[in-house]
Short mmCIF file of C-alpha atoms in Angstrom, two decimals:
data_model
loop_
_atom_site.label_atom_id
_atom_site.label_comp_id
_atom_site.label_asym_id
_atom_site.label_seq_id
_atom_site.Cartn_x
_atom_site.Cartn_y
_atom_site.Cartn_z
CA UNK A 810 111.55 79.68 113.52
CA UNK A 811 108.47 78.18 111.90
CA UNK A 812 106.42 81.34 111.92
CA UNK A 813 107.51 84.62 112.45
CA UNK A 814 105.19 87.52 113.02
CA UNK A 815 106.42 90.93 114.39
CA UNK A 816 104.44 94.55 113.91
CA UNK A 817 105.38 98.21 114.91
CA UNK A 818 103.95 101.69 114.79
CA UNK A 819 104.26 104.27 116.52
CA UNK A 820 105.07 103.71 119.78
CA UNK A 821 108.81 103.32 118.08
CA UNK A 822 108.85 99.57 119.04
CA UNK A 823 109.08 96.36 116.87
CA UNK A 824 106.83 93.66 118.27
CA UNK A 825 107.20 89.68 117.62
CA UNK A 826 104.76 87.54 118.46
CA UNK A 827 103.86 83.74 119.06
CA UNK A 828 101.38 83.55 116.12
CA UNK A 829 99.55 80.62 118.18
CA UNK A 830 99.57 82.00 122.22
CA UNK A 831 99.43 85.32 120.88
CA UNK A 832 102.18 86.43 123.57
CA UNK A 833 104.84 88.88 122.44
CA UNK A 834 107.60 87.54 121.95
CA UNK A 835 109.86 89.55 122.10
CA UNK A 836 110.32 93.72 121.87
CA UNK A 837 113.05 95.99 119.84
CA UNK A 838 112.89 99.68 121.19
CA UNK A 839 113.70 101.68 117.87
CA UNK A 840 114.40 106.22 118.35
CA UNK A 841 111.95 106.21 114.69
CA UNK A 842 108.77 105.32 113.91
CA UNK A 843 108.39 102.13 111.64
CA UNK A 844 106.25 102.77 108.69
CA UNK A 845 107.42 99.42 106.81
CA UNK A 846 108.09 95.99 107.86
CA UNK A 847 109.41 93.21 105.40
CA UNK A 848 111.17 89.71 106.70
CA UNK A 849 113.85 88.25 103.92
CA UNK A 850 112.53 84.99 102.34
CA UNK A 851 115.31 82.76 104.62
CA UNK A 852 113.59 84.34 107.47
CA UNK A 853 117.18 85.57 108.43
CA UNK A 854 116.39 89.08 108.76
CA UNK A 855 113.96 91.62 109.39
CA UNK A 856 114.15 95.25 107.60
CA UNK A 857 112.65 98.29 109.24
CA UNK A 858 111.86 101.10 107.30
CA UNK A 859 111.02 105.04 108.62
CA UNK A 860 113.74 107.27 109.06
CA UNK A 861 116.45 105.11 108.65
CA UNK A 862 116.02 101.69 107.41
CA UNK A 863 117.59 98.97 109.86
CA UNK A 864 118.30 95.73 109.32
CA UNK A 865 118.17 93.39 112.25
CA UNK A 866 119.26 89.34 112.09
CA UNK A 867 116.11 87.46 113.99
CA UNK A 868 118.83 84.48 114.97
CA UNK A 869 120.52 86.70 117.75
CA UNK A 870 119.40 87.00 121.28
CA UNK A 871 120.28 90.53 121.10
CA UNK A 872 118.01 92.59 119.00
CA UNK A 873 120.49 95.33 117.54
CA UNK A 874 120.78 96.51 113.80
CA UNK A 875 123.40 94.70 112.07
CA UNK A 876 122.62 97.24 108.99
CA UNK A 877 121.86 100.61 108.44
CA UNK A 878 120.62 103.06 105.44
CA UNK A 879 120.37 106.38 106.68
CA UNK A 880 117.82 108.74 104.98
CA UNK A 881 117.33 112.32 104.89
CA UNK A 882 113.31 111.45 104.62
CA UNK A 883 111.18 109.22 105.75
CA UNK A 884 110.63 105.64 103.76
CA UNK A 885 107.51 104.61 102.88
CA UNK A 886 107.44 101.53 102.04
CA UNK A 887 110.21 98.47 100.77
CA UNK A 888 110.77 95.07 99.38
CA UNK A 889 113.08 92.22 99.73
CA UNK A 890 114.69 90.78 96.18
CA UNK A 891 113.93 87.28 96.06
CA UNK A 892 117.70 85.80 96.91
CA UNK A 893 117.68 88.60 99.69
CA UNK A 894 120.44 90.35 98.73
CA UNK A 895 119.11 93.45 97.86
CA UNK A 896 116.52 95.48 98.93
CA UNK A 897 114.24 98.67 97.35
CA UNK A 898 112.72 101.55 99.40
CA UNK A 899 110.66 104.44 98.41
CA UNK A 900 110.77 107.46 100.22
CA UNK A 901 108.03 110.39 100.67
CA UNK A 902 111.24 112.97 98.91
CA UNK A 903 110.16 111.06 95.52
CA UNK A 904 113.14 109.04 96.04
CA UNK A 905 113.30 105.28 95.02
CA UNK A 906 116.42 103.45 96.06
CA UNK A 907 117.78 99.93 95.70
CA UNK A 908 120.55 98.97 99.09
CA UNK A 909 122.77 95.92 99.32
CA UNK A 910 121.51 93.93 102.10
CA UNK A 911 125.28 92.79 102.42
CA UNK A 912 126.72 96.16 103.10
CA UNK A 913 125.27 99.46 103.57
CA UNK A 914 125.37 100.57 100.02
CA UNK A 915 123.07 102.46 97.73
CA UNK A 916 123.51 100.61 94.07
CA UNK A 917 120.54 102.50 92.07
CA UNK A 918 118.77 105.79 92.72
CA UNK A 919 115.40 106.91 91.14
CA UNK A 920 114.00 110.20 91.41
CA UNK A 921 110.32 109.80 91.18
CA UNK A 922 109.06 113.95 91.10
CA UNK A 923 107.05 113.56 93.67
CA UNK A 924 105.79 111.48 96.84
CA UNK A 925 106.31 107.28 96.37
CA UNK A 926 103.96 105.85 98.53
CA UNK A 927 104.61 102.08 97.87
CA UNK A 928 107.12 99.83 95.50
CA UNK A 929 107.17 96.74 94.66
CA UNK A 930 109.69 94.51 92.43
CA UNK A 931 108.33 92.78 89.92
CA UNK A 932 108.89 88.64 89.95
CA UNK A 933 111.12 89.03 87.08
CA UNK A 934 113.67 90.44 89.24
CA UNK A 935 114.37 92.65 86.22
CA UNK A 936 112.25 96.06 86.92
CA UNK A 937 110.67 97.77 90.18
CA UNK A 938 107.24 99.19 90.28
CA UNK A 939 106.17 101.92 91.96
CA UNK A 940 102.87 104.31 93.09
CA UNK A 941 103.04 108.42 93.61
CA UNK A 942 100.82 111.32 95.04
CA UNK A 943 100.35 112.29 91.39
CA UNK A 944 98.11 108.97 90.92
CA UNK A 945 100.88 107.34 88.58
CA UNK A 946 101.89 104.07 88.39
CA UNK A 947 105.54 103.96 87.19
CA UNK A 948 107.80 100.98 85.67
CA UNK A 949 112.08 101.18 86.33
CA UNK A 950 114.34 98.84 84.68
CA UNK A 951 116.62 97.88 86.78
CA UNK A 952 119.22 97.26 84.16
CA UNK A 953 118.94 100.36 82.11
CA UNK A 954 118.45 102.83 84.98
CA UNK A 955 115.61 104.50 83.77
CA UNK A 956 111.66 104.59 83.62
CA UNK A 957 110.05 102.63 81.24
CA UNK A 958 106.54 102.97 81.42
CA UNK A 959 104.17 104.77 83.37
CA UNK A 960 100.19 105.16 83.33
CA UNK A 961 97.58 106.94 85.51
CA UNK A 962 94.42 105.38 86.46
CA UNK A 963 92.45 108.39 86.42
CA UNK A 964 93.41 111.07 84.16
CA UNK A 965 91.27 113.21 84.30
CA UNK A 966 91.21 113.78 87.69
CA UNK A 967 94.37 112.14 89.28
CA UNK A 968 94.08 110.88 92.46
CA UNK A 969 97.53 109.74 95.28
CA UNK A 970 97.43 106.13 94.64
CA UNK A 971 98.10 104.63 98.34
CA UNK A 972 99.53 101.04 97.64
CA UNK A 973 100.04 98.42 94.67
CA UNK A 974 100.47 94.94 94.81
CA UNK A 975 101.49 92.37 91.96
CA UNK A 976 101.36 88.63 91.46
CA UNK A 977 103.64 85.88 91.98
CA UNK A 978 103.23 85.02 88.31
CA UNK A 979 103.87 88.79 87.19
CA UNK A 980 99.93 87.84 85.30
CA UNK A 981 98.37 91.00 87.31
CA UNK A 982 98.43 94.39 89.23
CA UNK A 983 96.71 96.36 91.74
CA UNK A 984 96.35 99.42 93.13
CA UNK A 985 94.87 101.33 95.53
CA UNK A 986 93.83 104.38 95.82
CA UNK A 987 93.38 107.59 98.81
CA UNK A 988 89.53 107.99 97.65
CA UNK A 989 88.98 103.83 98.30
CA UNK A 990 89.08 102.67 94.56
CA UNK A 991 90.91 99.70 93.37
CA UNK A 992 92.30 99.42 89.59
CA UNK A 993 93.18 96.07 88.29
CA UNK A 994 95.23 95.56 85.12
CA UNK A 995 96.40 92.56 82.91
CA UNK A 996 100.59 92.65 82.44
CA UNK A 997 102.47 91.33 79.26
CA UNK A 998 106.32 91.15 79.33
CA UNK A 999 106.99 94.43 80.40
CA UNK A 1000 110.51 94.06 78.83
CA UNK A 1001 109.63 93.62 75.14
CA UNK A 1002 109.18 96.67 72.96
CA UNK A 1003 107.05 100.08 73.60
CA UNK A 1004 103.50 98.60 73.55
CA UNK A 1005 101.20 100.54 74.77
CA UNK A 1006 99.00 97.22 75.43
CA UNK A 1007 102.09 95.93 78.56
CA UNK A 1008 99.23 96.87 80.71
CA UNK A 1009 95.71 95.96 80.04
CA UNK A 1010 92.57 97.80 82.29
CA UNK A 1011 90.85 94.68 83.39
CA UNK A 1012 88.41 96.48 86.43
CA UNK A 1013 87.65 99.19 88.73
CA UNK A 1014 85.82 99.18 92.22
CA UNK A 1015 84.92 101.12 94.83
CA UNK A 1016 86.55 99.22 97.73
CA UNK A 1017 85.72 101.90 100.33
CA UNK A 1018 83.95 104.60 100.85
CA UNK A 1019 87.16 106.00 102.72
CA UNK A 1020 90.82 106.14 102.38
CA UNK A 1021 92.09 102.41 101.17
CA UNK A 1022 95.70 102.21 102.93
CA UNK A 1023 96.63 98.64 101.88
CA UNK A 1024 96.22 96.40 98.86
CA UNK A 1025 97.16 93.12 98.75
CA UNK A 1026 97.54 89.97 96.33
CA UNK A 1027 97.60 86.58 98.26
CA UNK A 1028 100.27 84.08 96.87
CA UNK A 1029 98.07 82.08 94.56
CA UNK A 1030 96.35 85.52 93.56
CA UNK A 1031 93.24 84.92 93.61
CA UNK A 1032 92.41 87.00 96.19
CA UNK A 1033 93.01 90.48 97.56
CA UNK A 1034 92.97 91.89 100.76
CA UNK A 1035 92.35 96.30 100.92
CA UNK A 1036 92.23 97.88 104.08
CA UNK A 1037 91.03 101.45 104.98
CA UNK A 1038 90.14 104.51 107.37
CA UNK A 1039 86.86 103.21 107.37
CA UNK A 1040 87.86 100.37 110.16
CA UNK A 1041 87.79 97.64 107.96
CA UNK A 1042 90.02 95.25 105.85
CA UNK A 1043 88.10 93.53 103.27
CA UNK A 1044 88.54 90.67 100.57
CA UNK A 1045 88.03 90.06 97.18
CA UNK A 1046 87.79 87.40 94.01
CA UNK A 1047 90.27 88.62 91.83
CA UNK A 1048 88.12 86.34 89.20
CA UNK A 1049 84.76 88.26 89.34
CA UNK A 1050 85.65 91.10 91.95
CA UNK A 1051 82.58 89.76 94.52
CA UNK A 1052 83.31 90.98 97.55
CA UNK A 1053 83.96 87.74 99.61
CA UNK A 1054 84.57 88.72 103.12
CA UNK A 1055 84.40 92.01 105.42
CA UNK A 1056 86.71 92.01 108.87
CA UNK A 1057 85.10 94.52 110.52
CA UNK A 1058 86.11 94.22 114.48
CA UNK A 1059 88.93 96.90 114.57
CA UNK A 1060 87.59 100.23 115.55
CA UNK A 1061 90.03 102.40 114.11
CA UNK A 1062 92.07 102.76 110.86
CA UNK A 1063 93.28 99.41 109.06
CA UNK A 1064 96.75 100.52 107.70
CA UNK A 1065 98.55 96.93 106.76
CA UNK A 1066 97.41 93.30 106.32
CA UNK A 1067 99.45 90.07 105.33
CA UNK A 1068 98.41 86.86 103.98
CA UNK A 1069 99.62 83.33 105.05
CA UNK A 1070 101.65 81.14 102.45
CA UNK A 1071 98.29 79.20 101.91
CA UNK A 1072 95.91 82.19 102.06
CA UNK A 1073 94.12 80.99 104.31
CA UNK A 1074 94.50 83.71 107.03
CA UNK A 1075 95.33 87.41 107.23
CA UNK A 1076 96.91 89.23 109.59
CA UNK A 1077 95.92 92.71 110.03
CA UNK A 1078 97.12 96.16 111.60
CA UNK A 1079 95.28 98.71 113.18
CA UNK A 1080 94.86 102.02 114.68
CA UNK A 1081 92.78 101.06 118.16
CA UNK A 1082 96.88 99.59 119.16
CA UNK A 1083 95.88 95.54 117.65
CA UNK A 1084 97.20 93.12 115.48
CA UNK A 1085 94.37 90.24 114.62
CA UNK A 1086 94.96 87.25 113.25
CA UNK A 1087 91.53 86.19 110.92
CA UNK A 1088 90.61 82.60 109.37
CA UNK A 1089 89.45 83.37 106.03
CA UNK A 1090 87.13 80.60 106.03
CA UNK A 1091 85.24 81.35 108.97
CA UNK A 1092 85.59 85.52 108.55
CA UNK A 1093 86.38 85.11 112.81
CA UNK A 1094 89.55 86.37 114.42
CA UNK A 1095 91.01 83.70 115.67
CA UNK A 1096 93.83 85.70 117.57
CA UNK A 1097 94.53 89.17 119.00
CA UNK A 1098 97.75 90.71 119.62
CA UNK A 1099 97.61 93.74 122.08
CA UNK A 1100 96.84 94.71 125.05
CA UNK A 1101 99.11 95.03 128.49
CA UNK A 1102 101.99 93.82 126.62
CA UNK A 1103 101.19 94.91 123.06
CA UNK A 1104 101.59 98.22 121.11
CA UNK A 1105 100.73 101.12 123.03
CA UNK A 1106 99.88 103.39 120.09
CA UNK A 1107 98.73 102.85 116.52
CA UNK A 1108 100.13 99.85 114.78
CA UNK A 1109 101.39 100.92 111.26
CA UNK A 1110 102.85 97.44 109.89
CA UNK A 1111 103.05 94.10 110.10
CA UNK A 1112 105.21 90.90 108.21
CA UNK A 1113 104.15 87.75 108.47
CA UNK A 1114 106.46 84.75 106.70
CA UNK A 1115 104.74 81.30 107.91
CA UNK A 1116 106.49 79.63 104.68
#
């Protein structure tokens, strides 16, 4: 499989796709609805998170979960390790929770105190990252089993941050916010002593005027993707923070986006039941997924591994 694309929502169905007919695929009929979607780096499996997580191996015919993780909530969000072995998934109970992809396992368990709505691990490996309903941006070593740092963007008046992304190179972070603003900060090695300086305010932007659902680093980060309640996904220099691009031709919410290993295209999710497929360089969709044979409700989530 050179290019795998699949999406869900809720219409409790899991949707691949040919990225270049734009035919589905194939469908998995799920009894949840799929808030998260992440494919392991081999392209051997795809991970389903709501309420359970499933884990389902994309070389059989038959689309069943080889893996479960059963949860008492619902997950928000999760994130592949880089050797695939292990996974992390935050959960709207405050929970943050790291499973063994090889058997259905729970090794670590965070309490966060309060709603996690996204997580990411950091490209160390080492420590996990997460964002709350409390507007805090929280640091757990992995190895220590604790929280190690923790900041708010605004604290005067904290606001749910929605989503955070990082960089390949661990250099930067981003997050997002329910009120559309985007916070960028510098990262040292998070790992050596208590300095208050690990994380470095570099800029903040209104994105949207609306709710921003998604933020997103492309590989080579120098560019991020936000989408919103306002209908749009839009993109950004991470150099000067010009806004570069608007992808305005879905009609309802814009909840998830995903960049191509040369970030060159983005794949987006929406509310009006589509999943587009836009050339960066040309700001054009080049292909829809939908209709007859597409999602029948809103599309929540999307993972897109072209590598």
């Amino acid at each position: 499989m050179s290019v795998i694309l699949a999406s869900a929502g809720y219409d409790s169905t899991i949707k691949f796709w040919d990225a270049l007919s734009g035919a589905c695929s194939r469908t998995v009929q799920v009894d949840f609805q799929v808030n998260t979607l992440q494919i392991t780096n081999d392209k051997r499996l795809l991970g389903a998170g709501g309420a359970p997580i499933r884990l389902y191996d994309l070389s059989r015919s038959k689309m069943n979960p080889i893996m479960s993780y059963e949860e008492n909530t619902v997950v928000s969000s999760l994130m592949f390790a880089a050797d695939d072995n292990w996974l992390v998934a935050a959960s709207e109970d405050g929970s943050i929770k790291i499973w063994d992809t090889r058997a259905p396992r729970c090794q670590r368990h965070f309490e966060n105190g309060s709603v996690v709505n996204d997580v990411v691990i950091h490209p160390n490996q080492g420590e996990i990252m997460s964002c709350d309903k409390d507007g805090t941006v929280k640091v757990w070593d992995l190895s220590e089993e604790r929280e190690t740092y923790r900041l708010t963007p605004n604290e005067t008046n904290p606001v749910s941050l929605s989503s955070l992304s990082v960089a390949s190179n661990g250099s930067i972070l981003v997050t997002s916010s329910k009120d559309g603003e985007v916070y960028m900060w510098a990262m040292s090695d998070l790992a050596a002593g208590d300095s208050k300086e690990k994380m470095k305010s570099v800029r903040k932007l209104k994105a949207h005027d609306d709710y921003c659902t998604r933020i997103l680093l492309s590989s080579d980060a120098k560019h991020l993707a936000t989408c919103s309640a306002d209908s749009t996904a839009k993109i950004w220099n991470t150099s000067t923070f010009d806004l570069e691009t608007v992808l305005d031709k879905h009609k309802k919410w814009v909840w998830d986006c995903a960049f191509s290993a040369d970030s060159a295209y983005l794949v987006t999710a929406s509310s009006d039941n589509y999943v587009r497929l836009w050339d960066l360089a040309t700001n054009e969709v080049v292909r829809e997924y939908g209709g007859m044979s597409g999602h029948q409700k809103p599309v929540t989530c999307c993972a897109l591994n072209d590598i």
